[in-house]
Each structure stands twice: as C-alpha cells, then as structure tokens.
Coordinates of C-alpha atoms and ligand atoms in Angstrom, one line a residue:
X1 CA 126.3 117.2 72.7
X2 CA 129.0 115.3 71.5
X3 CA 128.1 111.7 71.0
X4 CA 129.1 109.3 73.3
X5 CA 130.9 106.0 72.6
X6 CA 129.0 103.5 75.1
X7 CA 131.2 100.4 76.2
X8 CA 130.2 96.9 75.1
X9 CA 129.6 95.8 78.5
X10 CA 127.7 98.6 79.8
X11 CA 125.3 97.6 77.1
X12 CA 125.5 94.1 78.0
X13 CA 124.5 94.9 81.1
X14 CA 121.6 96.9 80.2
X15 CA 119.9 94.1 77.7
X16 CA 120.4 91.9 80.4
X17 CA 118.3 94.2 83.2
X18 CA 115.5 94.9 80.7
X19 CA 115.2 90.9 79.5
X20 CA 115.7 90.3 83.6
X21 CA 112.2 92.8 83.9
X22 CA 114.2 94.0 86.9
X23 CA 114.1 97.1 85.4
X24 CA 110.7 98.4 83.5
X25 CA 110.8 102.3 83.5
X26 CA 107.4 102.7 81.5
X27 CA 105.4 100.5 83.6
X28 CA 103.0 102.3 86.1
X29 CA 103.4 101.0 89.8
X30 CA 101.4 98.2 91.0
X31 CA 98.4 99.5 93.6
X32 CA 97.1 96.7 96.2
X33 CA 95.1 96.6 98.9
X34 CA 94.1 94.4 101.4
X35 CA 90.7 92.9 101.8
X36 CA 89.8 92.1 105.6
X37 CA 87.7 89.2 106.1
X38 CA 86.3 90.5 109.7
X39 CA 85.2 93.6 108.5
X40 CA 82.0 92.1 108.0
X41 CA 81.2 92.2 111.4
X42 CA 81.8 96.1 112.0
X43 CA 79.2 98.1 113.6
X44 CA 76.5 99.9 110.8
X45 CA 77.3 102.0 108.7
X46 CA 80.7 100.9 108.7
X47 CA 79.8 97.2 107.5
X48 CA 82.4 95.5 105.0
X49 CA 82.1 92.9 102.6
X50 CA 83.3 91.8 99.4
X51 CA 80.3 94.0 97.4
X52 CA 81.7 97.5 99.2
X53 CA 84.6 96.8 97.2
X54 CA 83.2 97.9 93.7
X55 CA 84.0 101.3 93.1
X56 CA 87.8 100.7 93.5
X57 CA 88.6 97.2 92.3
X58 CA 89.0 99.4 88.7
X59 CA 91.9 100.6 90.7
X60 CA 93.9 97.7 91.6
X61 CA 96.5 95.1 90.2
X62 CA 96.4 93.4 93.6
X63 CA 94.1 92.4 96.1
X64 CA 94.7 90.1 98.7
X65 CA 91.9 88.5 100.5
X66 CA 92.9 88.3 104.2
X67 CA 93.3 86.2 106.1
X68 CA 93.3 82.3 105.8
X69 CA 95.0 80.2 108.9
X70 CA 97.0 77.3 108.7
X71 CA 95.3 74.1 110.3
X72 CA 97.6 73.1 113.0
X73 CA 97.9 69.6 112.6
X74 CA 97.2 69.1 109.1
X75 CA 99.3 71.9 107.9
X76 CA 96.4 72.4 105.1
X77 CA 95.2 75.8 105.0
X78 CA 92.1 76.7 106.1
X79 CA 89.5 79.4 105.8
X80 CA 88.8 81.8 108.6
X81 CA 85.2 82.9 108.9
X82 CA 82.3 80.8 107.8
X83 CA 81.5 83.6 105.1
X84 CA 84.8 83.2 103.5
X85 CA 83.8 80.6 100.4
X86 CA 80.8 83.0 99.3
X87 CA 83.4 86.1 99.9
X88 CA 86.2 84.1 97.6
X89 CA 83.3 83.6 94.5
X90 CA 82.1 87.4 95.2
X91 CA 86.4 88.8 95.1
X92 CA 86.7 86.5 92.1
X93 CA 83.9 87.7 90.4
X94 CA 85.2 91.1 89.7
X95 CA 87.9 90.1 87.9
X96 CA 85.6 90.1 85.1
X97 CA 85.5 93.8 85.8
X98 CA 89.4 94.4 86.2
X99 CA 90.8 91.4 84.4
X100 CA 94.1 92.4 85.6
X101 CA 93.6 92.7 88.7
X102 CA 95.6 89.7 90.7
X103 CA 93.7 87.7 93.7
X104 CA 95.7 86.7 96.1
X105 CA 94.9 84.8 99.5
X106 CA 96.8 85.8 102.3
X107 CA 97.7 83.0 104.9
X108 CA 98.4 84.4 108.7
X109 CA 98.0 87.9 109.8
X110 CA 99.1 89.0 113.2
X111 CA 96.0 86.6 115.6
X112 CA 97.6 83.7 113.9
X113 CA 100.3 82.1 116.0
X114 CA 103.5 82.4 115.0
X115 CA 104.7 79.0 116.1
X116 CA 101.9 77.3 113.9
X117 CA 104.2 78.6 110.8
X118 CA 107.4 78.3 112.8
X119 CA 105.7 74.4 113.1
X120 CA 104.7 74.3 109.5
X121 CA 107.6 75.6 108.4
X122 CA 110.0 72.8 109.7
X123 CA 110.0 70.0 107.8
X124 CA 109.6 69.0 104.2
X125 CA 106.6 66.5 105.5
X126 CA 105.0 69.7 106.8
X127 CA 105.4 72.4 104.3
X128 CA 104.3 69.9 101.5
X129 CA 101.3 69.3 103.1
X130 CA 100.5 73.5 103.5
X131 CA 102.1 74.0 99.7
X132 CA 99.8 71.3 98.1
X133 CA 96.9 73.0 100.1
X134 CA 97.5 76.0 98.8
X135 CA 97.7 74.5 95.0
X136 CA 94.3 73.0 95.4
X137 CA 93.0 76.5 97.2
X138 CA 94.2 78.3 94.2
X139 CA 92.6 76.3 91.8
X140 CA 89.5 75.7 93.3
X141 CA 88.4 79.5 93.9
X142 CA 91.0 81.0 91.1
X143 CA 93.1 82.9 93.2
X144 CA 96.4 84.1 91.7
X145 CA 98.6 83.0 94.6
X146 CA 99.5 83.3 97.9
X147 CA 101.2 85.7 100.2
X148 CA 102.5 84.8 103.4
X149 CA 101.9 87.0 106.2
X150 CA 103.7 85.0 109.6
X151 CA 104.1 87.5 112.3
X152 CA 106.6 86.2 112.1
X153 CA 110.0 84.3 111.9
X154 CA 111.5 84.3 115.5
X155 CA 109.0 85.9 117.0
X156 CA 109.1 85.8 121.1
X157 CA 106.1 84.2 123.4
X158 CA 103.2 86.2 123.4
X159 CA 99.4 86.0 124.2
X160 CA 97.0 86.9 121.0
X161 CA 94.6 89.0 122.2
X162 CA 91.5 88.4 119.8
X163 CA 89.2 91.2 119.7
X164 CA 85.8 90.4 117.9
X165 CA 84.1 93.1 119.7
X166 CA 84.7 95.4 122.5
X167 CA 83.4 92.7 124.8
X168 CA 84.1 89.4 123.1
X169 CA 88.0 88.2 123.1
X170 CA 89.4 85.0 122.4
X171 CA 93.1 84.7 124.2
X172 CA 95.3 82.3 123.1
X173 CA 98.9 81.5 123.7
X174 CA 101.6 81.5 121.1
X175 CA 104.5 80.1 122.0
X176 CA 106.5 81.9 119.2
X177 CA 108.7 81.3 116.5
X178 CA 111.8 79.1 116.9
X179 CA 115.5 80.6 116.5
X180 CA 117.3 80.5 114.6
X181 CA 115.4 77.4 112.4
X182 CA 112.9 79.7 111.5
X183 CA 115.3 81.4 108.9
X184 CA 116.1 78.9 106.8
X185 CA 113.3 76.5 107.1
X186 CA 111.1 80.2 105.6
X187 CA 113.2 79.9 103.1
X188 CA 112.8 76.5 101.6
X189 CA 108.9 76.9 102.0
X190 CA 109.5 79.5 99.2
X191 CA 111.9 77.6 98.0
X192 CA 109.8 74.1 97.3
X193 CA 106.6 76.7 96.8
X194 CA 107.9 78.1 94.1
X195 CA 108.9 74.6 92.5
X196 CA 105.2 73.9 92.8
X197 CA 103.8 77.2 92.0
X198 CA 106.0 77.1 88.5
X199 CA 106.0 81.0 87.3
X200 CA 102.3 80.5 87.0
X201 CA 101.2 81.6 90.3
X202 CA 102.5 84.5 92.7
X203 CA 104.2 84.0 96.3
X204 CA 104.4 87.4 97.8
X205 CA 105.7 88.0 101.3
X206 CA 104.3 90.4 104.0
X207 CA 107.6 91.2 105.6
X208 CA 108.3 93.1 109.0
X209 CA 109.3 97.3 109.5
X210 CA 111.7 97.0 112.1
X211 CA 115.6 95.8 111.6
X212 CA 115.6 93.2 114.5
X213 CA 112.6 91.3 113.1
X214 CA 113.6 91.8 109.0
X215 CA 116.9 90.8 110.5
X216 CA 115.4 87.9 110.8
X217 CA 114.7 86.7 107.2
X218 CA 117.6 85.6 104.9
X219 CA 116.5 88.5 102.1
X220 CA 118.7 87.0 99.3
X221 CA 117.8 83.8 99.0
X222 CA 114.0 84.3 99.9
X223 CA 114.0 87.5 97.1
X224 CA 115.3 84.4 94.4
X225 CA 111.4 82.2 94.8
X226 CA 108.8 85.7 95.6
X227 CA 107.2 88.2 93.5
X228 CA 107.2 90.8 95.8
X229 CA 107.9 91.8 99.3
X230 CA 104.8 93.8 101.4
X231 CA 106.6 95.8 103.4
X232 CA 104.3 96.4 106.7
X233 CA 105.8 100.0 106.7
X234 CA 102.9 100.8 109.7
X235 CA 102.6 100.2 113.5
X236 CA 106.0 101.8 114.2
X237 CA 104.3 103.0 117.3
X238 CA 100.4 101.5 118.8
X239 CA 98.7 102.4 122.0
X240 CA 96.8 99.5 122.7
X241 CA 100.0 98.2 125.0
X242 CA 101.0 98.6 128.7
X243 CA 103.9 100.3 128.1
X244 CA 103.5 102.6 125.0
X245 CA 102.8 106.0 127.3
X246 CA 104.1 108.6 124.6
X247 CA 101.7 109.8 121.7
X248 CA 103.6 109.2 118.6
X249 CA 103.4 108.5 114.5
X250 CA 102.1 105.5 113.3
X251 CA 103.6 105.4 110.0
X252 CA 105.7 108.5 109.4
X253 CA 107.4 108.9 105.9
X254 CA 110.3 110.2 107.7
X255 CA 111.7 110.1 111.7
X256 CA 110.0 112.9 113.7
X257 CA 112.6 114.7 115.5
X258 CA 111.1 114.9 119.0
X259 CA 113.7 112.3 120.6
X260 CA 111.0 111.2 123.0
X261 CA 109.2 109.3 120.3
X262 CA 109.9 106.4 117.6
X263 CA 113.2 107.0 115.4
X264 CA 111.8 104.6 112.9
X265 CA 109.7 105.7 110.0
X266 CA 109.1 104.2 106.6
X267 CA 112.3 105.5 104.9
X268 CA 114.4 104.0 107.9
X269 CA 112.6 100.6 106.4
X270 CA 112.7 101.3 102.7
X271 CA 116.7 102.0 103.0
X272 CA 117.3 99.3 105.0
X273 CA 115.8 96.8 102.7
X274 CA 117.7 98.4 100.1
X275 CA 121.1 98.4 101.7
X276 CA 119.7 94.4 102.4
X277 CA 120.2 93.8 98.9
X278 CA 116.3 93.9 98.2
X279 CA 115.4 95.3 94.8
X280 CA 113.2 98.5 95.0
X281 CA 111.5 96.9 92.0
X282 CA 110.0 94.1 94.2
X283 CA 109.3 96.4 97.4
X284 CA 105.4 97.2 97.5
X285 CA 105.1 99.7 100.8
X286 CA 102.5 99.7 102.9
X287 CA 100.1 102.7 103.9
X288 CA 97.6 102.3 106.7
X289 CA 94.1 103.5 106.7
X290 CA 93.8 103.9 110.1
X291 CA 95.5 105.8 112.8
X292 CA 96.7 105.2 116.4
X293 CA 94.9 106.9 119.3
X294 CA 95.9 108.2 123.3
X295 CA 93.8 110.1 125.4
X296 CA 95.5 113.3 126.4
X297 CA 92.8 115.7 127.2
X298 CA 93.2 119.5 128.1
X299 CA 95.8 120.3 125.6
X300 CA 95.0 123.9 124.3
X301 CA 96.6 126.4 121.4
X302 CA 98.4 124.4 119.6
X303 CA 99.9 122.1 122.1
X304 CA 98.4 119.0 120.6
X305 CA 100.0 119.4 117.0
X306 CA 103.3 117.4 117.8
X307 CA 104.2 113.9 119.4
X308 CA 105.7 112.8 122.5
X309 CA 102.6 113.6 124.8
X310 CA 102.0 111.7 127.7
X311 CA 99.2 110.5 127.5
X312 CA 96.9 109.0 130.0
X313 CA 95.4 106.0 130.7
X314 CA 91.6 106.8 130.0
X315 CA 90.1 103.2 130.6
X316 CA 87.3 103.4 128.3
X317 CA 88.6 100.0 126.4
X318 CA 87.8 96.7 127.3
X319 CA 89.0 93.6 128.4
X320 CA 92.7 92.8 128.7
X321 CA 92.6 96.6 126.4
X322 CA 91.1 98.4 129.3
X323 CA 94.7 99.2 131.4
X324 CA 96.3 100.0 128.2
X325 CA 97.0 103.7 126.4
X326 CA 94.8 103.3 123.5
X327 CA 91.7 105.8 123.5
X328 CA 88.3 104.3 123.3
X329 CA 88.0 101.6 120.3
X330 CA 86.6 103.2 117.3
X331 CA 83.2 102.8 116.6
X332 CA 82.8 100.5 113.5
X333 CA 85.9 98.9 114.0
X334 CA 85.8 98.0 117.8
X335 CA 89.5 98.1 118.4
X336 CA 91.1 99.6 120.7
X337 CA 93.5 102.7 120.5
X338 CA 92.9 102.4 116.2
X339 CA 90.1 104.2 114.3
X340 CA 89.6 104.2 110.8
X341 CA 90.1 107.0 108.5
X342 CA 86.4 107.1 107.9
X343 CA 86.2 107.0 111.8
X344 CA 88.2 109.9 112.2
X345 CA 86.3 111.8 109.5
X346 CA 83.4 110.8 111.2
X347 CA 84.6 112.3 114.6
X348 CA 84.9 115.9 113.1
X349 CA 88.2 116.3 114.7
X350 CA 90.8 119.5 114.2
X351 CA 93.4 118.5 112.4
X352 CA 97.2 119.7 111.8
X353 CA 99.6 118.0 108.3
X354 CA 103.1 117.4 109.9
X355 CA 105.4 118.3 107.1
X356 CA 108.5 116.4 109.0
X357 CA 106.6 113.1 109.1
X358 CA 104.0 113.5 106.4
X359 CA 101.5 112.4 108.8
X360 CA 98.5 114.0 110.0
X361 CA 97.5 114.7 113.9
X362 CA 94.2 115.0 114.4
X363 CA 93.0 116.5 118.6
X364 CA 89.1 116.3 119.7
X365 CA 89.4 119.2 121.9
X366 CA 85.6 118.6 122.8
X367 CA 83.3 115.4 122.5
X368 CA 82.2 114.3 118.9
X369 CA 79.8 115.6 117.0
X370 CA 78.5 111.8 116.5
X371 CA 78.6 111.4 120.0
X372 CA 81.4 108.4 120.1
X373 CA 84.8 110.1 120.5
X374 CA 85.8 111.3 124.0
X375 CA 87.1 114.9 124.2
X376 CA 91.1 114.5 124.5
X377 CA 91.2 111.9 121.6
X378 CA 94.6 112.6 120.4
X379 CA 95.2 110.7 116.4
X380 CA 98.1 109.8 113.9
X381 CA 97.2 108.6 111.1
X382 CA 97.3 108.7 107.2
X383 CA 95.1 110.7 105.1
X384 CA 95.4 111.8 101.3
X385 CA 98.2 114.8 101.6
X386 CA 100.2 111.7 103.7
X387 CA 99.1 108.7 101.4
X388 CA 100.5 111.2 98.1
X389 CA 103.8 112.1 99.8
X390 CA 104.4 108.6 100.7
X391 CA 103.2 107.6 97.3
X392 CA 105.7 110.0 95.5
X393 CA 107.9 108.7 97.7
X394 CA 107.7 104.9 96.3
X395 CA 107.1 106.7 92.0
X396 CA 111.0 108.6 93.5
X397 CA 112.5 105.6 94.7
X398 CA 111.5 102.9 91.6
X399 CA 109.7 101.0 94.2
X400 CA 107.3 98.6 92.4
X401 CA 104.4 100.0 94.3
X402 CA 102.0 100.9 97.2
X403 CA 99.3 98.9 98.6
X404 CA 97.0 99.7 101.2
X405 CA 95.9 98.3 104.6
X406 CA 92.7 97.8 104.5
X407 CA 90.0 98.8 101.9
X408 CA 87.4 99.0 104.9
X409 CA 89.0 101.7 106.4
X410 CA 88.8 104.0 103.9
X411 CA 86.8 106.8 103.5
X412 CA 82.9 106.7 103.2
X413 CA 79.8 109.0 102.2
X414 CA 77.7 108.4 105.0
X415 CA 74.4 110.1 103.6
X416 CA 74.3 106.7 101.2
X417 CA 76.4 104.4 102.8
X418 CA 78.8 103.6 100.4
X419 CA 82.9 104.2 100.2
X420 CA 84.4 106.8 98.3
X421 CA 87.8 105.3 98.7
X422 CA 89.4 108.9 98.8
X423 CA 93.0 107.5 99.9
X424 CA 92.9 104.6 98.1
X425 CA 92.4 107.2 95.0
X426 CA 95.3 109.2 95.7
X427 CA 97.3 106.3 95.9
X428 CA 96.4 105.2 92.2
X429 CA 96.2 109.0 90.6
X430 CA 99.8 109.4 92.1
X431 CA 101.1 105.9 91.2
X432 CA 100.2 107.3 87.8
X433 CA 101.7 110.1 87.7
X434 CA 98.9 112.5 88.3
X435 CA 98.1 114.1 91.4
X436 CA 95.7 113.2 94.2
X437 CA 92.7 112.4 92.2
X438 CA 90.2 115.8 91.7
X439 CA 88.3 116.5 94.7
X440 CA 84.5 117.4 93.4
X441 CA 84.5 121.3 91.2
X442 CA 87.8 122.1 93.3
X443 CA 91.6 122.5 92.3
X444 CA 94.0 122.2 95.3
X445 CA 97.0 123.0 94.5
X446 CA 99.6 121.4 97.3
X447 CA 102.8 121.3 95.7
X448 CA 104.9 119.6 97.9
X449 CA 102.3 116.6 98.9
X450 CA 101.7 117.0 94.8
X451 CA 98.4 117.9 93.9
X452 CA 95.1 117.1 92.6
X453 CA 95.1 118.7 89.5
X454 CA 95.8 117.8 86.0
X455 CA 100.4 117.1 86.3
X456 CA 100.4 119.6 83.9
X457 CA 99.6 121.9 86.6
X458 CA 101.4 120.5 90.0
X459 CA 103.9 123.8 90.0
X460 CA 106.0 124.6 92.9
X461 CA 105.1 128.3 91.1
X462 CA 101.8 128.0 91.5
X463 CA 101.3 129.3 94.9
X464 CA 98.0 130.8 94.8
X465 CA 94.5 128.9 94.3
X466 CA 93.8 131.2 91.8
X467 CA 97.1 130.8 89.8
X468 CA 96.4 127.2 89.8
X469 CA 92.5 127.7 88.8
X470 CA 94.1 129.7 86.1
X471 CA 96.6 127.0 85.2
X472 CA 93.9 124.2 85.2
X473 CA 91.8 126.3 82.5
X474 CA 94.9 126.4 80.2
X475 CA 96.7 123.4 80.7
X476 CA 94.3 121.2 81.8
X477 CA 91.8 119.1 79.2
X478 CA 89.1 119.9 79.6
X479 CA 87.8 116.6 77.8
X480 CA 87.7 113.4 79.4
X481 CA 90.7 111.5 77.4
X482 CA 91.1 107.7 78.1
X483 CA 94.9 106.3 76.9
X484 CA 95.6 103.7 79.2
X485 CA 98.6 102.5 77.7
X486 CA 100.0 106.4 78.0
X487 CA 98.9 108.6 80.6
X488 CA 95.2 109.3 80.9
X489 CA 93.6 112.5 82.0
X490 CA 90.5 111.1 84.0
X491 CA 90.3 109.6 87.5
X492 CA 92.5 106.5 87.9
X493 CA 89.4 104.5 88.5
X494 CA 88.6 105.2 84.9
X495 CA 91.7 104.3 83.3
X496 CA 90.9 100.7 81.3
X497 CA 92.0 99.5 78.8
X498 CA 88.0 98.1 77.3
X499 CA 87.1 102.2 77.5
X500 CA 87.2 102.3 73.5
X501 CA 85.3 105.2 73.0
X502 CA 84.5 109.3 74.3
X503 CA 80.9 108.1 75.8
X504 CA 82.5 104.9 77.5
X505 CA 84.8 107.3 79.0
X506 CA 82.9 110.0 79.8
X507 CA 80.0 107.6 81.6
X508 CA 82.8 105.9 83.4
X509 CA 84.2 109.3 84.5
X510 CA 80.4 110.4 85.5
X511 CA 80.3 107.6 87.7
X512 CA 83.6 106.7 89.4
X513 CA 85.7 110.1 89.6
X514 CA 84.4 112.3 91.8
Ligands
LIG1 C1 107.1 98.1 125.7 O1 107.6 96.9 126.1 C2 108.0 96.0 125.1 C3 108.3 94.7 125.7 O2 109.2 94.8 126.8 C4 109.2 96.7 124.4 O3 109.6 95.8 123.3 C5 108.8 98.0 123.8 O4 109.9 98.7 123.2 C6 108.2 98.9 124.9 N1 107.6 100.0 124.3 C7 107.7 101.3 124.8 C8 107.0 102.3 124.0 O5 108.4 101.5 125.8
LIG2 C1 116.3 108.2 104.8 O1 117.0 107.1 105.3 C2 118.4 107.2 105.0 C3 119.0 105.9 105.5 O2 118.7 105.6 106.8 C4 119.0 108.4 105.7 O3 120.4 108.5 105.4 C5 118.3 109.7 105.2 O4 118.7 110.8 105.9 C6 116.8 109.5 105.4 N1 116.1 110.7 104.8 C7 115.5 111.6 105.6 C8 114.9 112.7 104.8 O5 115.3 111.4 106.8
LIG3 C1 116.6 73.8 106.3 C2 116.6 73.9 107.8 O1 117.4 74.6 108.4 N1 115.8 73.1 108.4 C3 115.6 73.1 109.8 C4 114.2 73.4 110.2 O2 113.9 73.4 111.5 C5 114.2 72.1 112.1 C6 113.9 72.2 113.6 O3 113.0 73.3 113.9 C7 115.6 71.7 111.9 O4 115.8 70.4 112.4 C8 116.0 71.7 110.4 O5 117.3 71.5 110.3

C-alpha cells in the first residue's frame, strides 16, 4: 500500500477525540445491572437480597441499587424499604471484591410519581435541597453517584398501581409531569448536580424508549453534565393494561413485521438517540430479564410461535390487574402479566428463538410442571441467544454498554437455591468479546446469536456440532489463562485483575464458570 499523507486537521481532530475519551476503542464495554430493593419480598425460592448477588458482582462495572424516592416536601431523598441501610453496607461491601465495580443509587423508578420530580425539579430552592441530599447519601454509604430514573418528564395523569403482592396494592394518584417546564428545569438539576458532584461522582440518567417521551428531554444540553444514558430499551409492549389485547415482543432487537403488533424495537431507539445527537459512547442499553405474558390457550402446531394473537382476558390476576391481559402473575415475583426468566424456566414451557426480533416465545400448551402456570400462557421475553444478539448489537454499534434489568430475575439452580446468573453471563462473555459464556462440558455453536465457545471458534463455517467440537479441541486453550488487561480465555466472572497466578485462576474458574 502506498502510504498515505494524513491532513493536519484530520489528526487534530483525532488527538482531540482520544484526549476527549469520547472515543476508547480498547476499552471493554461497561456491564450493569440493576439491583431491586423489593425483591426481598418474593415468594421462596425466588427470594432476593443483596447476598444473592455474589457470584456476579465479579461481573460488573455498575450496579445500581434501586430504588430510593424523593421526600415530597423536603425534596431530600429518601430510602424506600426499611431494609435498605443494612442492604446499602451489604452492596458496598463487595466492592472489596470488585473494586471497580461502581455503586450507584437510583432515585425514582416507575411507582414513584412523576409530579414529585416534575415538583422537585422546579426551582433552584427545590433541587438544592434533593442535590445536597444526595451529596450527603453518597458519602455516608459510599455510593458512586446517582442515576435518575423519573418516569418521567411530561408524563400525563395516571394512577400508580402498587403491587406488593397479588393481594396487597397501594393506589395512588400522580398527577404527572408539567409541560413543557419539565424540560428545562431536568436540565439544570443536572446542570447544578453536576457543579456539586465535581467529576468525582457519576449522574447517569434512565431515559425513556419511545420518541414522544425521549422527545421530551433536551438530549444536548442534558448529555454536557451525565455519564451515561440507561436506555429503558424494554416494555415496548405489557399486558397488564386494559387495552393491550394483541400478544407481542417486549424488547425486540428489531421491529417484527406482523403489522398488527408494536413497530418499535430497540434499534428504532438506539438510532433515534443517535440521529438525537447522543453519543453511542455514553448509551448503556437495556435488556430485561423478564418477559410479558397473555393468555391465549388452544393454539396448536405451531400457531403460537409468532405475535399478534389475541389474546383473552383469563382473570386469574388480582386487584385493579384482574380485567386486564396479563396471564396470571408469576410466581416469585407476584406481578401480573411479567414472569421472570427463572420463572419461565421454572414453567418448563416449549419454546421457539424469533430470528426477526431476537426474542424468544415461549407457549405452555398444557399446565406447568410446577403446578403455577395456566395452560395457554403465551411469553416474550429475553433469554441468552436474545441477551448475545442484542449484546453484539451494542460491541457493533460502539455503544458503551449493556446493563441488565434486574439481577433477581435471572436464572437460578433450584436444587440449591442459589443464581446462576446465565444471562447476566452472556452479557459480560459477549461484552468481551467472547461468546455466550460455556454452558457446563458442551460447545454450542450458534453463529449468528455468536456462540459459547472460545472466539477463536464462533465460525459462520462451523455448521455442525461436531465441526465446532473439533474446532474447540484445536483452537481452543485448553488452559485456564487469566490476561485481564488483553482478552482472557475463562468465564467473564473470572477475569480480574488480583488473579496473579495459574491456581488463583484455575480455583476462580472451578468456582464461578460453569
Ligand atoms: C392503550 O391505551 C393507551 C392510552 O389511551 C394508549 O396510549 C396505548 O397506545 C393503547 N395501547 C394499545 C395496545 O392499544
Ligand atoms: C434500524 O433502524 C434504522 C433507523 O430507524 C433503520 O433504518 C434500519 O433499517 C433498522 N434496522 C433493521 C435491521 O431493522
Ligand atoms: C429553567 C426553567 O425553565 N425553569 C422553570 C421550571 O418550572 C417553573 C414552573 O414549573 C418555571 O417557572 C421555571 O421558569
């Protein structure tokens, strides 16, 4: 190749994006995940709290503990459930096992009313009273920062549902957001937050999926005072509403085509930030472990494997839930139309991978097998072929990461009770550069969602299991190799930097990767 004379300003340019850290091509992708506060209360063996978290706080650079409210007439924010101060010491204490890993708090969540932040948010008297509160939260418990989850600027009257069990609901009134204030008064809470915060602590933003509610934040000058933006790239469609009749994805990596269904889908959201002016290196995208469910029972063949079923009303929710579409609340998680990935695993249910959507369907043509789900349980939802497409997805487009929503969903070994985390796993093997992390003695080799063998190996070629066996015994270590700082060859969860030696490596591996 001839060489090439580079103009000045082209290399101007570039020396300015790499001292900006807009750009950082080595760096691996950031993994988060939120932490849910009212898992605690789920129904045995599905019980969450803050020590279920172990075997995947190795994996993460961010957690965010959610949620904390907002006091509404002292501004100051406020803890949630009486457990929270034990549950901050017992998040904070594993940073001695990741001390990487960033805590943040997260302040709202969708049962917070909007118009408390819309409230908050509009006057300096106000928001200095919240942004002090958060100064001393962060230095009392040692939290990294904040991100700000208000569901959200604008947002029309509603009634908050609150669903503590199947039978126990707190309703309260919101009265919404306030147009068109709410814009700019968001922004100079960032704004004056990030005076406070100096570049010492983070302000990350959990930001809205669809265009008429991101519409609805002033992108540029909110992207000059956060870290990054949480894309909520999930609930494109729930059942748990009067209205929502039609079985369809919850978070699809692309549009499915059935025009009776939602036209939105993560890459919809993704580009439309984009063509917002939002850098992809502050976008962290959002994967759900849970999935939406309707009740559409007698489909046969293969009849169930697409969306836009109408589905029925089946009535075996409760409460202001009970007239809605959503099939029976799952079992741990008592909410209605949603079960959890370990739910659905639980359930035993067939299941079909839609390619178009990179989402999986799941049908229970009969009852199941643990006796909770009702025959006719029809199920989107995200599993580990979905959670690496969407992954790769984020690794194609320079996003700065993935995090997931919410560690208790995940899935769980239920002979002992604790969490394998199998989604959660992907995330971080594919974030990476590896594959879905190594399901126990087995090499799947599933090219196009990548796979979970060594990268060496993740062949479009490869199209037999044993061409890929055979592939894995040649290209494959067959050592456990730790390089943190390049690419390591063991399970994400293993890759740390204070693994100095073979034995430290290979215990960790013996422990955490399979
Ligand atoms: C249900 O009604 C709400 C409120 O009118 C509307 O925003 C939403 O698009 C409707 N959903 C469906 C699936 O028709
Ligand atoms: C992704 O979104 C962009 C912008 O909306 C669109 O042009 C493109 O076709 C989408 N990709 C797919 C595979 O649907
Ligand atoms: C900066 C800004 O636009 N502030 C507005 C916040 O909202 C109040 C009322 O809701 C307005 O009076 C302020 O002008």
């Amino acid at each position: 190749m001839a060489p090439r004379v580079v103009p000045l300003p082209f290399i101007l340019v570039l020396l300015m994006v790499a001292s900006s850290g807009f750009v950082s091509v080595t760096s691996t992708p950031i993994m988060g995940a939120y932490f849910a506060n009212w898992a605690q209360y789920h129904t045995a063996p599905y019980t969450y709290t803050p020590e279920n978290l172990a075997p995947i706080v190795g994996s993460l650079d961010h957690l965010m503990y959610a949620f904390a409210y907002i006091d509404p007439s002292s501004f100051a924010v406020t803890k949630v459930e009486p457990k929270d101060p034990q549950f901050y010491g017992e998040v904070m204490a594993y940073k001695k096992t990741n001390p990487n890993m960033k805590v943040l708090l997260s302040v709202g969540g969708w049962n917070m009313p909007s118009s408390i932040f819309s409230k908050m948010v509009s006057t300096k008297t106000n928001r200095a009273a919240f942004i002090s509160s958060c100064v001393t939260a962060i230095k009392t418990t040692g939290f990294d920062g904040i991100d700000i989850d208000w569901e959200y600027p604008c947002s029309p009257q509603r009634t908050d549902h609150i669903k503590y069990s199947c039978a126990q609901f707190k309703s309260s009134t919101d009265a919404g957001g306030t147009c068109p204030q709410d814009t700019p008064n968001f922004s100079a809470l960032l704004q004056e937050m990030r005076a406070a915060f100096g570049s010492t602590y983070m302000i990350t933003v959990a930001s809205q999926s669809a265009h008429k509610n991101w519409d609805k934040f002033d992108f540029k000058t909110m992207d000059n005072y956060i870290d990054y933006w949480h894309v909520m790239t999930y609930d494109y469609t729930v059942s748990d509403i009067a209205n929502s009749s039609v079985t369809s994805p919850n978070c699809p990596l692309y549009s499915p085509p059935e025009s009776s269904v939602v036209q939105w889908s993560l890459n919809y959201t993704v580009q439309g930030y984009l063509a917002a002016g939002v850098p992809a290196s502050k976008i962290i995208i959002g994967i759900p472990l849970y999935g939406h469910t309707w009740f559409a029972p007698g489909l046969t063949g293969d009849a169930w494997k697409t969306y836009g079923l109408k589905g029925e009303i089946q009535g075996l929710c409760c409460g202001p839930f009970k007239q809605t579409y959503g099939a029976k609340y799952g079992k741990g998680c008592q909410l209605c139309g949603t079960m959890m990935v370990s739910e659905i695993d639980a359930s035993g249910p067939q299941t079909f991978y839609d390619k178009k959507t990179e989402t999986m369907i799941a049908y229970l043509p009969e009852d199941s097998s643990d006796g909770w789900t009702k025959a006719g349980t029809w199920i989107t939802y995200n599993e580990e072929t979905s959670a690496a497409a969407i992954t790769k997805y984020a690794v194609d487009n320079k996003l700065a990461g993935v995090f997931v929503f919410d560690t208790s969903m995940d899935t769980m070994d239920f002979g002992s009770g604790t969490f394998t985390y199998k989604v959660s796993k992907t995330v971080r093997s594919v974030l990476n550069g590896g594959g879905p992390g190594p399901s126990p003695g087995s090499h799947v080799c599933t090219p196009a969602a990548q796979c979970n063998v060594c990268a060496a190996c993740c062949k479009t070629y490869l199209k037999t299991q044993s061409d890929c066996d055979a592939c894995v015994a040649q290209a494959c270590p067959k050592t456990n190799v730790c390089q943190p700082s390049g690419s390591c060859t063991v399970c994400a969860a293993c890759c740390k930097s204070y693994l100095k030696t073979q034995n430290d490596c290979d215990a960790c591996v013996k422990s955490e990767c399979t």
